């Protein structure tokens, strides 16, 4: 089974994000960038599928600027076989990414597309769902367990009330949730090996897709600064504060 994994380059999850002075977005200059954590989980799952003899080839795809190649290299070092960069300097929103990924899927013909449930930079949580709709494929989102049967997948999904298990026909799009697995660190020998693995570069403009933005960011602002905590002297004082100051009981 051929598996395609979509990975996004985002600001490292441990970096404190700074909002630009003009409120038009966040600072990305001189900021550490990494693979989106949920995409790492998707890559790890694909590598485990290959180790278990379920996946035959893992192709990693990222849409964005030239430097997204670093993110693809990270996935190759984790165990993916080859990469595709859909290159553009234009801003890409979920619908455009889903359309570009659809074009790659049509070219590569994978049986499964693994993705993160959301990108932690914009928290859209849309691209996987849009891709499956555009392809007319089955989808299972927020996966915390994936098992393969002959022509289907059994996916355990994390939902508000607990866990839900669904069986979906292949081909399918599956998005990874936090508890699906714990991604490995790439070893030094594998980082070296990854340097030799191929990455194809496809100019986004050559895929014949209308990737124009449909959303306009009106304003980006910092969350309100949290107030300092206070120590209370007794349970009665705590109850009084909760009732009369916080007004939560
Ligand atoms: P989002 O819908 O933006 O929250 O992203 C959900 C998932 O879509 C991510 O975890 C990736 O798997 C995929 N994705 C989003 N943006 C890109 C991108 N530029 N290139 C490749 N995959 C992406």
Coordinates of N, CA and C in Angstrom, one line a residue, residues 63-174:
X63 N 3.6 21.7 0.7 CA 3.3 22.8 -0.2 C 3.8 24.1 0.4
X64 N 4.6 24.9 -0.3 CA 5.1 26.1 0.3 C 6.4 26.5 -0.4
X65 N 7.2 27.3 0.4 CA 8.4 27.9 -0.1 C 9.5 26.8 -0.2
X66 N 10.6 27.2 -0.9 CA 11.8 26.4 -1.0 C 12.2 25.7 0.3
X67 N 12.1 26.6 1.4 CA 12.6 26.0 2.7 C 11.8 24.9 3.3
X68 N 10.6 24.7 2.7 CA 9.8 23.5 3.2 C 10.5 22.2 2.9
X69 N 11.6 22.3 2.1 CA 12.4 21.1 1.8 C 13.0 20.6 3.1
X70 N 13.3 21.5 4.0 CA 13.9 21.0 5.3 C 12.9 20.1 6.1
X71 N 11.7 20.5 6.0 CA 10.6 19.7 6.7 C 10.5 18.3 6.0
X72 N 10.6 18.3 4.7 CA 10.5 17.1 4.0 C 11.7 16.2 4.3
X73 N 12.9 16.8 4.4 CA 14.1 16.1 4.8 C 13.9 15.5 6.2
X74 N 13.3 16.2 7.1 CA 13.1 15.6 8.5 C 12.3 14.4 8.4
X75 N 11.2 14.4 7.5 CA 10.4 13.2 7.3 C 11.1 12.1 6.7
X76 N 12.0 12.4 5.8 CA 12.9 11.4 5.1 C 13.8 10.8 6.1
X77 N 14.3 11.6 7.1 CA 15.2 11.1 8.1 C 14.4 10.2 9.1
X78 N 13.1 10.4 9.2 CA 12.3 9.5 10.1 C 12.0 8.2 9.5
X79 N 12.2 8.2 8.1 CA 11.9 6.9 7.4 C 11.1 6.9 6.2
X80 N 10.7 8.1 5.8 CA 9.9 8.2 4.5 C 10.9 7.9 3.3
X81 N 10.3 7.6 2.2 CA 11.2 7.1 1.1 C 11.6 8.3 0.1
X82 N 10.6 9.1 -0.2 CA 11.0 10.3 -1.1 C 10.0 11.4 -0.8
X83 N 10.4 12.6 -1.4 CA 9.6 13.8 -1.1 C 9.2 14.5 -2.3
X84 N 8.1 15.3 -2.2 CA 7.7 16.2 -3.2 C 7.4 17.6 -2.6
X85 N 8.1 18.6 -3.2 CA 7.8 19.9 -2.8 C 6.9 20.6 -3.8
X86 N 5.7 21.0 -3.4 CA 4.9 21.8 -4.4 C 5.3 23.3 -4.0
X87 N 6.1 23.8 -4.9 CA 6.7 25.1 -4.5 C 5.9 26.3 -5.0
X88 N 5.8 27.3 -4.0 CA 5.2 28.6 -4.3 C 5.6 29.5 -3.3
X89 N 5.7 30.8 -3.6 CA 6.0 31.8 -2.6 C 4.6 32.5 -2.2
X90 N 3.5 32.1 -2.9 CA 2.2 32.7 -2.5 C 1.7 32.2 -1.2
X91 N 0.9 33.0 -0.6 CA 0.2 32.5 0.7 C -0.8 31.4 0.3
X92 N -0.8 30.3 1.1 CA -1.7 29.2 0.8 C -2.6 29.0 1.9
X93 N -3.9 28.9 1.5 CA -4.9 28.6 2.6 C -5.5 27.2 2.4
X94 N -6.2 26.6 3.3 CA -6.6 25.2 3.3 C -7.2 24.7 2.0
X95 N -8.1 25.5 1.4 CA -8.7 25.0 0.1 C -7.7 24.9 -1.0
X96 N -6.8 25.9 -1.1 CA -5.7 25.8 -2.1 C -4.8 24.6 -1.8
X97 N -4.4 24.4 -0.6 CA -3.5 23.3 -0.3 C -4.2 22.0 -0.6
X98 N -5.5 21.9 -0.3 CA -6.3 20.6 -0.6 C -6.3 20.4 -2.1
X99 N -6.5 21.5 -2.9 CA -6.5 21.4 -4.3 C -5.1 20.9 -4.9
X100 N -4.1 21.5 -4.3 CA -2.7 21.1 -4.7 C -2.4 19.7 -4.4
X101 N -2.9 19.3 -3.2 CA -2.6 17.9 -2.7 C -3.4 16.9 -3.6
X102 N -4.6 17.4 -4.0 CA -5.4 16.5 -4.9 C -4.7 16.2 -6.2
X103 N -4.1 17.3 -6.7 CA -3.3 17.1 -8.0 C -2.1 16.1 -7.8
X104 N -1.5 16.2 -6.6 CA -0.4 15.3 -6.3 C -0.9 13.8 -6.1
X105 N -2.1 13.7 -5.5 CA -2.7 12.4 -5.3 C -3.0 11.8 -6.6
X106 N -3.5 12.6 -7.5 CA -3.9 12.0 -8.9 C -2.7 11.5 -9.6
X107 N -1.5 12.2 -9.4 CA -0.3 11.8 -10.0 C 0.3 10.6 -9.3
X108 N 0.3 10.6 -8.0 CA 1.0 9.5 -7.3 C 0.1 8.3 -7.0
X109 N -1.2 8.4 -7.0 CA -2.1 7.3 -6.8 C -1.8 6.5 -5.5
X110 N -1.8 7.2 -4.4 CA -1.6 6.4 -3.1 C -2.9 5.8 -2.7
X111 N -2.9 4.9 -1.8 CA -4.1 4.3 -1.3 C -4.6 5.0 0.0
X112 N -3.6 5.6 0.7 CA -4.0 6.4 1.9 C -3.2 7.7 1.9
X113 N -3.9 8.7 2.3 CA -3.2 10.0 2.6 C -3.3 10.2 4.1
X114 N -2.1 10.3 4.7 CA -2.1 10.6 6.2 C -1.7 12.1 6.3
X115 N -2.4 12.8 7.2 CA -2.2 14.2 7.5 C -2.3 14.5 9.0
X116 N -1.9 15.7 9.4 CA -2.1 16.1 10.7 C -3.6 16.5 10.9
X117 N -4.1 16.4 12.1 CA -5.5 16.9 12.3 C -5.6 18.4 12.1
X118 N -4.5 19.1 12.5 CA -4.5 20.5 12.3 C -3.1 21.1 12.3
X119 N -2.9 22.2 11.7 CA -1.6 22.9 11.7 C -1.6 23.8 12.9
X120 N -0.5 23.8 13.7 CA -0.6 24.5 15.0 C -0.4 26.0 14.8
X121 N 0.0 26.4 13.5 CA 0.2 27.9 13.3 C -1.2 28.6 13.1
X122 N -2.1 28.0 12.4 CA -3.3 28.7 12.1 C -4.6 27.9 12.7
X123 N -4.3 26.7 13.2 CA -5.4 25.9 13.8 C -6.6 25.7 12.9
X124 N -6.4 25.7 11.6 CA -7.6 25.6 10.7 C -8.4 24.3 10.8
X125 N -7.6 23.1 10.9 CA -8.3 21.8 11.0 C -9.3 21.7 9.8
X126 N -8.9 21.9 8.6 CA -9.7 21.9 7.4 C -9.2 21.1 6.3
X127 N -7.9 21.1 6.1 CA -7.3 20.6 4.9 C -7.6 19.1 4.6
X128 N -7.5 18.3 5.6 CA -7.8 16.8 5.4 C -9.2 16.6 4.9
X129 N -10.1 17.3 5.6 CA -11.6 17.2 5.3 C -11.8 17.7 3.9
X130 N -11.2 18.8 3.5 CA -11.4 19.3 2.1 C -10.8 18.4 1.1
X131 N -9.6 17.8 1.4 CA -9.0 17.0 0.4 C -9.9 15.7 0.2
X132 N -10.4 15.1 1.3 CA -11.2 13.9 1.1 C -12.5 14.3 0.3
X133 N -13.0 15.4 0.5 CA -14.2 15.8 -0.2 C -13.9 16.1 -1.7
X134 N -12.8 16.7 -2.0 CA -12.4 17.0 -3.4 C -12.1 15.7 -4.1
X135 N -11.5 14.7 -3.4 CA -11.2 13.4 -4.1 C -12.4 12.5 -4.1
X136 N -13.4 12.7 -3.3 CA -14.5 11.8 -3.1 C -14.1 10.5 -2.4
X137 N -13.1 10.7 -1.5 CA -12.6 9.5 -0.8 C -13.2 9.5 0.6
X138 N -13.1 8.3 1.3 CA -13.5 8.2 2.7 C -12.5 9.0 3.5
X139 N -13.0 9.4 4.7 CA -12.1 10.1 5.6 C -12.4 9.7 7.0
X140 N -11.3 9.7 7.8 CA -11.4 9.5 9.3 C -10.5 10.5 9.9
X141 N -11.1 11.4 10.7 CA -10.3 12.5 11.3 C -10.0 12.2 12.7
X142 N -9.0 12.9 13.3 CA -8.7 12.7 14.8 C -8.4 11.3 15.1
X143 N -7.6 10.6 14.3 CA -7.3 9.2 14.5 C -6.3 9.0 15.7
X144 N -6.7 8.0 16.6 CA -5.8 7.7 17.7 C -5.4 6.2 17.5
X145 N -5.9 5.5 16.5 CA -5.5 4.1 16.2 C -5.9 3.8 14.8
X146 N -5.0 3.2 14.1 CA -5.4 2.8 12.7 C -5.0 1.4 12.4
X147 N -5.9 0.6 12.0 CA -5.6 -0.8 11.7 C -6.1 -1.1 10.3
X148 N -5.3 -1.9 9.5 CA -5.6 -2.1 8.1 C -6.2 -3.5 8.0
X149 N -7.3 -3.6 7.2 CA -7.9 -4.9 6.8 C -7.6 -4.9 5.3
X150 N -8.3 -5.9 4.6 CA -8.0 -6.1 3.2 C -8.1 -4.8 2.4
X151 N -9.4 -4.3 2.3 CA -9.6 -3.1 1.5 C -10.2 -2.0 2.3
X152 N -9.9 -2.0 3.6 CA -10.5 -1.0 4.5 C -9.5 -0.7 5.6
X153 N -9.8 0.4 6.3 CA -9.1 0.7 7.6 C -10.1 0.8 8.7
X154 N -9.7 0.3 9.9 CA -10.5 0.5 11.1 C -9.8 1.6 11.9
X155 N -10.5 2.7 12.1 CA -9.8 3.9 12.7 C -10.6 4.2 14.0
X156 N -9.8 4.3 15.1 CA -10.4 4.8 16.3 C -10.2 6.3 16.4
X157 N -11.3 7.1 16.6 CA -11.3 8.5 16.5 C -11.5 9.1 17.9
X158 N -10.8 10.2 18.2 CA -11.0 10.9 19.5 C -12.1 11.9 19.3
X159 N -13.2 11.7 20.0 CA -14.4 12.6 19.9 C -14.7 13.2 21.3
X160 N -15.6 14.2 21.3 CA -15.8 14.8 22.6 C -16.2 13.8 23.7
X161 N -17.1 12.9 23.4 CA -17.6 11.9 24.4 C -16.7 10.8 24.7
X162 N -15.6 10.6 24.0 CA -14.7 9.5 24.2 C -14.1 9.0 22.9
X163 N -14.2 7.7 22.6 CA -13.6 7.2 21.4 C -14.7 6.6 20.5
X164 N -14.5 6.8 19.2 CA -15.4 6.2 18.2 C -14.6 5.4 17.2
X165 N -15.1 4.2 16.9 CA -14.3 3.3 16.0 C -15.1 3.3 14.7
X166 N -14.5 3.6 13.6 CA -15.2 3.6 12.3 C -14.4 2.7 11.3
X167 N -15.1 2.1 10.4 CA -14.4 1.3 9.3 C -14.6 2.1 8.0
X168 N -13.5 2.4 7.4 CA -13.6 3.2 6.1 C -13.0 2.4 5.0
X169 N -13.6 2.6 3.8 CA -13.1 1.9 2.6 C -11.9 2.6 2.1
X170 N -10.9 1.9 1.5 CA -9.8 2.5 0.8 C -10.2 2.9 -0.6
X171 N -9.7 3.9 -1.2 CA -8.7 4.9 -0.7 C -9.3 5.8 0.3
X172 N -8.4 6.4 1.2 CA -8.9 7.2 2.3 C -7.9 8.3 2.7
X173 N -8.5 9.3 3.3 CA -7.7 10.3 4.0 C -7.9 10.2 5.5
X174 N -6.8 10.1 6.2 CA -6.9 10.0 7.7 C -6.0 11.1 8.3

